[in-house]
XYZ file of C-alpha atoms in Angstrom:
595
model
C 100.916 69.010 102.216
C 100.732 71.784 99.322
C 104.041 71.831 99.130
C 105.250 68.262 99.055
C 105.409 66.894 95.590
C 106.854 63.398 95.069
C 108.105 62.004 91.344
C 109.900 59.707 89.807
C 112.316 59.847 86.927
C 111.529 57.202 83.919
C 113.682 56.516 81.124
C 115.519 53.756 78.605
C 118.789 52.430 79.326
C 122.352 55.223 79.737
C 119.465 58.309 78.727
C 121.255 59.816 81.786
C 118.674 59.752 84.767
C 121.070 58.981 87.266
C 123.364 61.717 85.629
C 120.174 64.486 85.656
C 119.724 63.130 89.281
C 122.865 64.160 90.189
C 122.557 68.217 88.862
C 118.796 68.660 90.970
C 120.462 67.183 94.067
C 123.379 69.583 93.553
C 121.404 72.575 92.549
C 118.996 71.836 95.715
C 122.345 71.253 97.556
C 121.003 68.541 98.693
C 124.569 66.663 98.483
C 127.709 68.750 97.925
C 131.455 68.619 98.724
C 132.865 64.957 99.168
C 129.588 63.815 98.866
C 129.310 64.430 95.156
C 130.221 61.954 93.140
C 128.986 60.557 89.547
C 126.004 58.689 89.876
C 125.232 59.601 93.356
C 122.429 57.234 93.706
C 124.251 54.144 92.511
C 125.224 53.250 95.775
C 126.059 49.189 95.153
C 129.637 48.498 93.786
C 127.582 46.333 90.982
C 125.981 49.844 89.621
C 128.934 51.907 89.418
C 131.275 48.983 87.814
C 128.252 48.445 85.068
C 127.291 51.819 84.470
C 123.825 50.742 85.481
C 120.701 51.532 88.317
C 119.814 48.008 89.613
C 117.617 49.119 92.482
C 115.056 52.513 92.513
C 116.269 54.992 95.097
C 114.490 57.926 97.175
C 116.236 61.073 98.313
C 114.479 64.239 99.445
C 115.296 67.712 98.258
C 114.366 71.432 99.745
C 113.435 73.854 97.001
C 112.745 77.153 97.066
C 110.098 78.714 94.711
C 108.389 81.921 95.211
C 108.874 82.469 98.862
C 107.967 78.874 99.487
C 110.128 76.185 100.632
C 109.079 72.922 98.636
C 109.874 69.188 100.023
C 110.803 66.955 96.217
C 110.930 63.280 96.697
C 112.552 61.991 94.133
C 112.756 58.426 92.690
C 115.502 57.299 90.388
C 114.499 54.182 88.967
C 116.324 51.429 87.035
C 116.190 51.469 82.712
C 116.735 47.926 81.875
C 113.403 45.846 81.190
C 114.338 42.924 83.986
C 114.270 45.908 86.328
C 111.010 47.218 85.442
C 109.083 46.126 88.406
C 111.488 48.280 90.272
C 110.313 50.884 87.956
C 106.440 50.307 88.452
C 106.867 49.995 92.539
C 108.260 53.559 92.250
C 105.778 54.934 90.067
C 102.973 53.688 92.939
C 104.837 55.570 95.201
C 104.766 59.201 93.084
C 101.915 62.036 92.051
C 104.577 62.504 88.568
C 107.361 61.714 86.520
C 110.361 63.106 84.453
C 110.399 61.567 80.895
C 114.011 61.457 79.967
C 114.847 60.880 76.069
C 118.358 61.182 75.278
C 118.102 63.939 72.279
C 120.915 61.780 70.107
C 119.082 58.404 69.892
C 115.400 59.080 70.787
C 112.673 57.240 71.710
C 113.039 53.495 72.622
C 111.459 49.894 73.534
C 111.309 51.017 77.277
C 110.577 54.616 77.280
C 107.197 53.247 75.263
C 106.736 51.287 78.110
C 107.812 52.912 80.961
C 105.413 55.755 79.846
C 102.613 53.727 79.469
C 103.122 52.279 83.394
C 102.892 55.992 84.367
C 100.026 56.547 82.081
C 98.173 53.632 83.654
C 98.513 55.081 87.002
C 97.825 58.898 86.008
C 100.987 60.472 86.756
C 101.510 63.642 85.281
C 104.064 63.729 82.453
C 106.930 66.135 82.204
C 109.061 65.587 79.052
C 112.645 66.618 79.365
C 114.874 65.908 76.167
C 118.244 65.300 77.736
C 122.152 65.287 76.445
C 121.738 68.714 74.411
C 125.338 69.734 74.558
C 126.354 66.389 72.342
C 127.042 67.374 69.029
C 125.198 64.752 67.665
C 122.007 65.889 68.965
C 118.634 66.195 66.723
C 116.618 68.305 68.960
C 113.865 68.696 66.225
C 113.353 65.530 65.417
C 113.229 63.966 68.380
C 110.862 67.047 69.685
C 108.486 65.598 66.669
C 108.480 61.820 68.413
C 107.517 63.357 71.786
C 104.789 65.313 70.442
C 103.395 62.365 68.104
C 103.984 60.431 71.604
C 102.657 62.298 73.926
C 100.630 64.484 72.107
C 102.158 67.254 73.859
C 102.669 70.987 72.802
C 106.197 71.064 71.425
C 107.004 74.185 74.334
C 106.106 71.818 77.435
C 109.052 70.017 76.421
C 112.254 70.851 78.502
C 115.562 71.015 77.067
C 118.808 69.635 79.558
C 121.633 68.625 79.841
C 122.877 66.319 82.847
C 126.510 67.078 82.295
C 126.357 70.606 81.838
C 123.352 71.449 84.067
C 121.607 72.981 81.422
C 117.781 73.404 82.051
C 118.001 72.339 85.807
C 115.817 75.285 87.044
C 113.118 74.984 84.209
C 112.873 71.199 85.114
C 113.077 72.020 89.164
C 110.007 74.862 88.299
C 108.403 72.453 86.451
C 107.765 69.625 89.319
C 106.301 72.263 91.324
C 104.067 73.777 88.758
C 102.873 70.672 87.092
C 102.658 67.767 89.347
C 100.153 68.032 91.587
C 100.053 67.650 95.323
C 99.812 64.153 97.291
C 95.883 63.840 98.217
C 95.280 62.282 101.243
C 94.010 63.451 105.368
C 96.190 63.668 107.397
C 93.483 63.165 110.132
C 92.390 60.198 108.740
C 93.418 56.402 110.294
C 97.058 55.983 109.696
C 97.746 54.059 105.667
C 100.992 53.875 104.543
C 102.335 51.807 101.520
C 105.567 49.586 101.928
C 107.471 49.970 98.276
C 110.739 49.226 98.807
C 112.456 47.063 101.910
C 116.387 46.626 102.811
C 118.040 44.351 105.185
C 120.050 45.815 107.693
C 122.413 43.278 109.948
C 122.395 45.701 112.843
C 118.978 47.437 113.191
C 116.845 44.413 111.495
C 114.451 45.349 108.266
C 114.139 49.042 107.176
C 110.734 49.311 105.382
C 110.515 52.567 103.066
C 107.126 53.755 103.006
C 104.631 56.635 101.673
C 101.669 58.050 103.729
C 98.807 57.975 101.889
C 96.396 58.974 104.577
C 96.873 60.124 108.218
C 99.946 60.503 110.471
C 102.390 58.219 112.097
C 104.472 59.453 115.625
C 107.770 58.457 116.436
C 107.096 55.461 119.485
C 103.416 54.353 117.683
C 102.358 51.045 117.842
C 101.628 50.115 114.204
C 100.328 46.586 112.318
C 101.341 45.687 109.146
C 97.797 44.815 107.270
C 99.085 41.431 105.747
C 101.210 40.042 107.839
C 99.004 40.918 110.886
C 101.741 41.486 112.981
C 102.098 44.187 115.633
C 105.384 46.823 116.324
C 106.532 50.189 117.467
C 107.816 52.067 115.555
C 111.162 52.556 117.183
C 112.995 55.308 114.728
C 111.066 56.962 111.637
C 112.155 59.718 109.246
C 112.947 60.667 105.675
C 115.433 59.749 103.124
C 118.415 62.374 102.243
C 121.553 60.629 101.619
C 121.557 59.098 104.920
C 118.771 58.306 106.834
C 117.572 61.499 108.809
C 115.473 60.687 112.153
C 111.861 63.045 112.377
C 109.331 62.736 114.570
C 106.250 62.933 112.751
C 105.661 62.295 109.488
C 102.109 62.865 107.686
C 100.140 61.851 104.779
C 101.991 62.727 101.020
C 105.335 62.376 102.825
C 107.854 59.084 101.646
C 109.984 58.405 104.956
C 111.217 55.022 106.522
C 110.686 52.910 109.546
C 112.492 50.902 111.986
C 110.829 48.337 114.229
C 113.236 45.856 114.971
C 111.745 43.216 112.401
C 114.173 40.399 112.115
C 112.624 38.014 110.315
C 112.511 38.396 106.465
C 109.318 37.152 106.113
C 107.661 39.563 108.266
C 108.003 42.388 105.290
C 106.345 42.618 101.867
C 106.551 44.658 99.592
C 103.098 46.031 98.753
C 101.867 45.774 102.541
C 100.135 48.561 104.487
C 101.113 49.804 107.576
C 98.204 51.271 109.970
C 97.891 51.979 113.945
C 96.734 49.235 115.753
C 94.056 51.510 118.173
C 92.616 53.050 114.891
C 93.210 50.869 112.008
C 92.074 52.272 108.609
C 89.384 50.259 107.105
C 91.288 48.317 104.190
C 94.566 48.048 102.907
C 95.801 49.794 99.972
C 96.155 47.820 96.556
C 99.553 47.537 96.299
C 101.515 46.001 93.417
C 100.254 43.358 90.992
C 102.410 40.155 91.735
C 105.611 39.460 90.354
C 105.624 37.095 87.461
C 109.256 35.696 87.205
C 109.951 34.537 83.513
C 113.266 32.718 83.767
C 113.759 30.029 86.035
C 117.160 28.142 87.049
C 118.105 26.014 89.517
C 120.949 27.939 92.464
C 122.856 24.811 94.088
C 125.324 25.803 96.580
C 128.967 24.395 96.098
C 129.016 22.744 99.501
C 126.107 20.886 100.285
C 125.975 21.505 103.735
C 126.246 25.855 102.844
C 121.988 24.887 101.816
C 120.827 26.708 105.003
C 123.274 29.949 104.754
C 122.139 29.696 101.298
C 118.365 29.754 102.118
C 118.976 32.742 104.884
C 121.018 34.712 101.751
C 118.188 34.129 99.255
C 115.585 35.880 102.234
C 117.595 38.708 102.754
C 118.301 39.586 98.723
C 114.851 39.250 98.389
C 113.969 41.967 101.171
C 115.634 44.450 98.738
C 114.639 42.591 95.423
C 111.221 41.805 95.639
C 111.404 40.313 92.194
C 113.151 37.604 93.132
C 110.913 34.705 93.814
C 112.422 30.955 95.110
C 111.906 27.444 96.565
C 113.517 24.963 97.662
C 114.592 21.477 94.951
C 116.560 19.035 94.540
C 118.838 17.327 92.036
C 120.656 14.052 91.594
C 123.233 15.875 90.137
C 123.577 18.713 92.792
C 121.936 18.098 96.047
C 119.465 20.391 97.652
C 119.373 23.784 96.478
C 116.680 26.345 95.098
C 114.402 27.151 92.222
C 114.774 30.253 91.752
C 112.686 32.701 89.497
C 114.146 35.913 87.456
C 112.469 38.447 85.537
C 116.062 38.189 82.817
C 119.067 36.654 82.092
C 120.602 39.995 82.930
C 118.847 39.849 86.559
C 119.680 36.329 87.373
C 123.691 37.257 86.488
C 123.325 40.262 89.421
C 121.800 37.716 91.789
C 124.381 35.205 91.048
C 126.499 38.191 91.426
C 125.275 39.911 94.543
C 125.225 36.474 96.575
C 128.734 36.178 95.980
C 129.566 39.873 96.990
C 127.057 40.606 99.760
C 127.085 37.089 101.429
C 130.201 35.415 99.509
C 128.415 32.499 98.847
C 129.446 30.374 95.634
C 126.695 28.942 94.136
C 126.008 26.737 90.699
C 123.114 27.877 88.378
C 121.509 25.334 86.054
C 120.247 25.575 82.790
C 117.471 28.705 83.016
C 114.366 27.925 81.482
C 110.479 28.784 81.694
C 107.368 27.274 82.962
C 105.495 25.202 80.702
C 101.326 24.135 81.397
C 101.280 20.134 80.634
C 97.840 19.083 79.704
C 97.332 15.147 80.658
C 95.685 12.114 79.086
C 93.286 12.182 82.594
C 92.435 16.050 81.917
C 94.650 17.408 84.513
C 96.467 20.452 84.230
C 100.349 20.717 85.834
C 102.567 23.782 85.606
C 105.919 22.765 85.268
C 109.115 24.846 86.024
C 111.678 22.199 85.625
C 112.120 19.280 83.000
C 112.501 16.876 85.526
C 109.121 17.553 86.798
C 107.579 16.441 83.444
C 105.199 13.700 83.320
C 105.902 10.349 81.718
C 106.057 11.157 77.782
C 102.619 8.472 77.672
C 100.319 10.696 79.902
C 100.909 13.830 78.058
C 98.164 15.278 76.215
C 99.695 18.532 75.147
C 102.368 21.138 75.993
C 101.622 24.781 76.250
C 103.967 27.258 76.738
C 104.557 31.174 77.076
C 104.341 33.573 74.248
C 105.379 37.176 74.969
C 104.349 40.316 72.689
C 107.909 42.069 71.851
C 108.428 45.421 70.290
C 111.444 46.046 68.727
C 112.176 49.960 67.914
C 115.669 49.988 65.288
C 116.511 52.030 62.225
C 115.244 50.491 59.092
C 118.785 49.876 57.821
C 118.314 46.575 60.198
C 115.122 45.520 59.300
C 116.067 42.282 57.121
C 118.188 41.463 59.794
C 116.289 41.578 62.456
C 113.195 39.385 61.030
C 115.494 36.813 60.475
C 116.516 36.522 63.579
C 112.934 36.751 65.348
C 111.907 34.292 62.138
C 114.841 32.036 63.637
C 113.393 32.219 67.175
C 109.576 30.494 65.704
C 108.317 34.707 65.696
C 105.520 35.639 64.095
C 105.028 39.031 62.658
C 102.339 40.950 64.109
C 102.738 44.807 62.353
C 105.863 46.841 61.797
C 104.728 50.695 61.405
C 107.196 53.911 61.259
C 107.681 55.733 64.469
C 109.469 58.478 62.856
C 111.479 59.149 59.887
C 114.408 56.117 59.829
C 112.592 54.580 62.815
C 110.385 51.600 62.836
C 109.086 49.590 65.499
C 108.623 46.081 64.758
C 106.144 43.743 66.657
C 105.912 39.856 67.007
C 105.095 37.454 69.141
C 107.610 34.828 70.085
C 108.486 31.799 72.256
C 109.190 32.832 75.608
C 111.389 29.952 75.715
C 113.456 31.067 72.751
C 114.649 34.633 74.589
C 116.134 33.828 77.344
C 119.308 32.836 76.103
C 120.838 35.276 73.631
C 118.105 36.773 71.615
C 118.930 40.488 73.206
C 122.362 39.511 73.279
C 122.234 38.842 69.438
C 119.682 41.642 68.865
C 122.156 44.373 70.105
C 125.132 42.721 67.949
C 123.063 42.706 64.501
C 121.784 45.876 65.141
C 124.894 47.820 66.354
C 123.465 48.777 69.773
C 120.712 50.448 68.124
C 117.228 48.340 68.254
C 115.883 48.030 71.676
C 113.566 45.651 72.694
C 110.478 45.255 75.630
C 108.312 42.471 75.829
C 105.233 41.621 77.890
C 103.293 38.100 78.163
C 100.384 37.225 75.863
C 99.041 34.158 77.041
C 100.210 30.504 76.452
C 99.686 28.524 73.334
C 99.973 24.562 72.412
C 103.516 23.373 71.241
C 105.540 20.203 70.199
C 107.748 20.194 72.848
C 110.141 17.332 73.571
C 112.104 16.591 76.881
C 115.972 16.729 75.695
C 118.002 14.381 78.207
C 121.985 14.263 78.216
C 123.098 10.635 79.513
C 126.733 10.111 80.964
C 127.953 6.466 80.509
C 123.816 6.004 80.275
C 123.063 7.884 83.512
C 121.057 10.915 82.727
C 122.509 14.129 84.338
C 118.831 16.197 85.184
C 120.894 19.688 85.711
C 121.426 19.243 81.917
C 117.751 18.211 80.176
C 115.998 21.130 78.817
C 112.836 21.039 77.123
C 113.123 22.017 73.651
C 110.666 22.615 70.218
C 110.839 18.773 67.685
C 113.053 21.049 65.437
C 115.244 22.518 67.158
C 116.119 19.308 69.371
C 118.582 17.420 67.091
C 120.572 20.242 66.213
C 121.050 21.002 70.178
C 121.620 17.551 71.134
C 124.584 17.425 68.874
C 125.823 20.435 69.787
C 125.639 19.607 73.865
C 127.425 16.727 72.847
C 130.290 17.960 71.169
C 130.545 20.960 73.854
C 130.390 18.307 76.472
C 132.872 15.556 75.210
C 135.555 19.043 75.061
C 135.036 19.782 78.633
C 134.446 16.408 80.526
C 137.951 15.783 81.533
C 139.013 12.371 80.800
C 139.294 9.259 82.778
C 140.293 5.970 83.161
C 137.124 4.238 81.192
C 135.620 5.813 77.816
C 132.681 8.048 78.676
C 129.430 7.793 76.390
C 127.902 11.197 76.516
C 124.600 10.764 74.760
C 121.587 13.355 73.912
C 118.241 11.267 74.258
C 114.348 11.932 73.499
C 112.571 9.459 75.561
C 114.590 5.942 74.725
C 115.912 7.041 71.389
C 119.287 8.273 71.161
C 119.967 11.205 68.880
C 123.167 11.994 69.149
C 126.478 10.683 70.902
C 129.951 11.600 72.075
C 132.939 9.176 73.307
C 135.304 10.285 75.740
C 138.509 8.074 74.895
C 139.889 7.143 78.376
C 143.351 7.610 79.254
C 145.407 4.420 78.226
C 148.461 2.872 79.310
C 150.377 1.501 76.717
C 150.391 -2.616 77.888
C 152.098 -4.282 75.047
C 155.017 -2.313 75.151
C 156.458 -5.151 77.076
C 155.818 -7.158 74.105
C 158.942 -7.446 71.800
C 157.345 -9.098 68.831
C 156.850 -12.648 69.206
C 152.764 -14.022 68.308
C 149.987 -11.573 68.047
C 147.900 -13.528 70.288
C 150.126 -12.593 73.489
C 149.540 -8.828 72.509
C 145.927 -9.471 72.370
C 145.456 -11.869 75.514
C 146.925 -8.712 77.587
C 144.774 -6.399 76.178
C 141.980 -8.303 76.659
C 143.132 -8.239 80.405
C 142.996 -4.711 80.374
C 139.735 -4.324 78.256
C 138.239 -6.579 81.813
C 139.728 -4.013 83.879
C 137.816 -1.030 82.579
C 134.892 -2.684 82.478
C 134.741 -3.625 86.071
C 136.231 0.312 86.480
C 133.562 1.889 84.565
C 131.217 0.320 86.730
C 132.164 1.621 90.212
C 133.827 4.901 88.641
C 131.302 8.295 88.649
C 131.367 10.834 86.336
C 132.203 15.248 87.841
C 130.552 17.089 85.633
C 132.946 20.414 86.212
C 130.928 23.907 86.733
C 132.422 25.415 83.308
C 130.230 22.904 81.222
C 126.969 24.096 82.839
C 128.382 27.863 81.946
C 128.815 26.454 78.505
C 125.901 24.898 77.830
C 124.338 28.161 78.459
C 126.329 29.729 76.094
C 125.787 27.439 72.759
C 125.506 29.084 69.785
């Protein structure tokens, strides 16, 4: 066990982990030959085509140090902020970590708070300043954030380079001099922590694990603590590229098992595994729970894909444990599911992964966030979707989520940027100088009022250079109104959204407009009205499409011109009655993207 030493590598967004990755498995030679590729990790088409880790991922390397062979687990975790409960999974699973700060931009939103995860959890810190060869590096100062940081001596800090391979060994010596050993007996009952699950359509559920205590055989029967069900464990080994089949493993190791699960709900992520003759005496505290902030509606196309869509939704979330859902329905759409996402940016790689993985086609609504609705009678409701609101009469008050954001940028952005968050209802709560040009802004906002474009928006005023991290700070009382869009005076639910007094007539107009563009026309005139309760506050005609009648009139008395179009006025009337309203899939996209 002395010489196992598992870690993780933490870092913002394109700092180059998955790059540095790449140099210690090919200066292990871990992976070499046709095996080496960029980005060795990134094994889903959706990583490689965006440049970006969605999903952590374990490999072990041999090192040799001193006449001793050393087993490195390593753990390349995702950088955005919707991924970070990827991120703190991983970090349960690890003894240290490899700080990555790209030398040309410096510290950001998410190292802060990637750091502070590890922090929480006492891993041992390894700075490593990467991206040295760019000529646009400023080794110094950024050396002077990590110390101020970390409090660090400026020497513990390793200098690298991913592309080059500069600093490989000094980081390599540095795991196995500074992160300590996996504690844990390997005599002890058998407890081993599920972090990470994928679905496999062959050999059922693959649950990655790490020993903390005892030792699991090849052919054991086990139990999984939470579930309380029973297996053998069929095939178990460690994680190099490919799986590699062992027949022991003990306590510090990370490995996987197969049991022939085939159910999805049989795994969680979090869950301990133990033997079922000597079970240890309590699980291990796994993960705090997931708390999805964006909610949105996923409809299939065809109504009668709902169960393929339910079985696709089960197997995602095996290997996205973030991903939270159940089931709804809509006038609109039929039966589908609410789903919960921790970003806009992670509900676009579901939407995206059901279509590649299980080629489903779905429809997303609206996304939105849960609101607490105080009653009249003293109840309390939480509400995910508008059209669960209460009657406007029985509501007391509306609370909904604030969130605590940093924003790190260079203070040539400043004015800019408080705009913006002033725009979005913010608050200020300090700014304060994290270096030189650098400041780090804080305020706390409307959860509500991010998830649309505020990081989109953020990036654009800022030129790529603020980032931002968030994390919730409790709810607070608003004056929130129910926005309803009404077709020919038929409200469409996919469409309501619930929306601040100020900002609601502005919107309303605005969905209105976008609307009465894409609506294709028909053979009636279409009303397409915003609402707030029963009073309208903005509205839209669709002209229908018209036949000319009174051509066949060739002058002659204006009343024969109008008796025929009165006949046709009777027509549409009785028309608009039986005729529905498609509301085509581009004006939910659109709605989405008002600006």
């Amino acid at each position: 066990m002395n010489n196992i030493r598992n870690f993780c590598i933490i870092a913002h967004i394109d700092h180059g982990k998955s790059t540095l990755a790449d140099r210690l498995l090919e200066f292990t030679q871990t992976v070499s030959g046709k095996d080496m590729q960029a980005q060795v990790l990134d094994n889903m088409d959706l990583e490689r085509e965006r440049g970006i880790t969605i999903k952590s991922h374990a490999i072990q390397m041999k090192y040799a140090c001193q006449d001793e062979i050393y087993t490195l687990n390593l753990i390349d975790t995702p950088g955005h902020v919707d991924f970070s409960y990827e991120v703190s999974r991983s970090i349960a699973a690890c003894e240290g970590a490899l700080l990555i700060i790209d030398a040309t931009q410096g510290i950001q939103a998410q190292t802060i708070s990637n750091l502070y995860m590890a922090i929480e959890h006492d891993l041992e810190i390894i700075p490593v300043m990467n991206k040295m060869d760019m000529d646009s590096a400023m080794p110094e100062e950024v050396e002077d954030q990590i110390v101020d940081l970390l409090g660090c001596k400026p020497e513990e800090i390793i200098r690298a380079s991913g592309k080059t391979g500069m600093g490989i060994e000094e980081i390599l010596a540095a795991i196995v001099e500074r992160i300590p050993a996996p504690k844990g007996e390997p005599d002890a009952p058998l407890q081993a922590l599920i972090f990470d699950s994928v679905f496999n359509p062959f050999r059922g559920i693959i649950a990655y694990f790490k020993i903390e205590n005892g030792t699991i055989k090849k052919g054991d029967l086990v139990k999984f603590v939470n579930t309380g069900k029973e297996y053998n464990a069929d095939e178990i080994g460690v994680l190099k590229l490919d799986m590699s089949p062992a027949d022991t493993l003990s306590a510090g190791n990370v490995g996987y098992i197969i049991s022939g699960i085939k159910t999805s709900k049989e795994v969680k992520v979090g869950d301990t595994i133990t033997h079922v003759k000597r079970p240890c005496e309590k699980a291990i505290s796994g993960f705090e729970e997931v708390k999805p902030m964006v909610f949105a509606g996923v409809y299939p196309i065809e109504a009668e894909d709902f169960e393929d869509l339910r079985s696709s939704l089960e197997k995602l979330q095996l290997n996205d444990a973030s991903l939270t859902f159940e089931p709804e329905s809509s006038v609109a759409l039929g039966f589908g599911f609410r789903c919960g996402f921790l970003g806009l940016l992670h509900m676009e790689i579901i939407q995206e992964r059901l279509d590649r993985e299980f080629d489903m086609n779905v429809i997303t609504t609206v996304p939105n966030v849960s609101y607490k609705v105080h009653t009249k009678k003293g109840e309390l409701l939480e509400v995910h979707n508008p059209a669960g609101l209460p009657d406007i009469m029985a509501i007391d008050t509306i609370e909904e989520p604030y969130i605590r954001a940093s924003v790190i940028t260079r203070t040539d952005y400043i004015g800019q940027i408080m705009t913006l968050c002033l725009g979005k209802r913010g608050e200020l709560i300090k700014q304060e100088y994290v270096s030189g040009n650098r400041i780090e802004i804080i305020y706390d906002l409307p959860l509500g009022e991010i998830v649309f474009d505020f990081y989109d928006k953020l990036k654009s005023i800022s030129k790529g250079y603020a980032s931002f991290d968030y994390h919730m700070n409790g709810w607070r009382p608003s004056k929130l109104v129910k926005l309803d869009i009404l077709l020919n005076g038929e409200s469409v639910d996919a469409l309501s959204s619930l929306i601040h007094f100020d900002n609601a007539v502005s919107l309303g107009r605005r969905m209105c407009e976008k609307l009465s563009e894409l609506i294709p026309r028909q053979q009636f005139d279409i009303a397409v009205q915003a609402a707030i309760g029963a009073k309208i506050i903005a509205r839209e005609t669709i002209k229908a499409v018209r036949k000319d009648v009174t051509a066949k009139c060739y002058g002659g008395d204006v009343t024969r011109k109008r008796k025929l179009l009165e006949k046709q006025k009777k027509g549409k009337k009785r028309m608009k009655q039986i005729g529905s309203v498609e509301v085509p899939q581009k004006a939910f996209l659109a709605v989405l993207k008002l600006d």
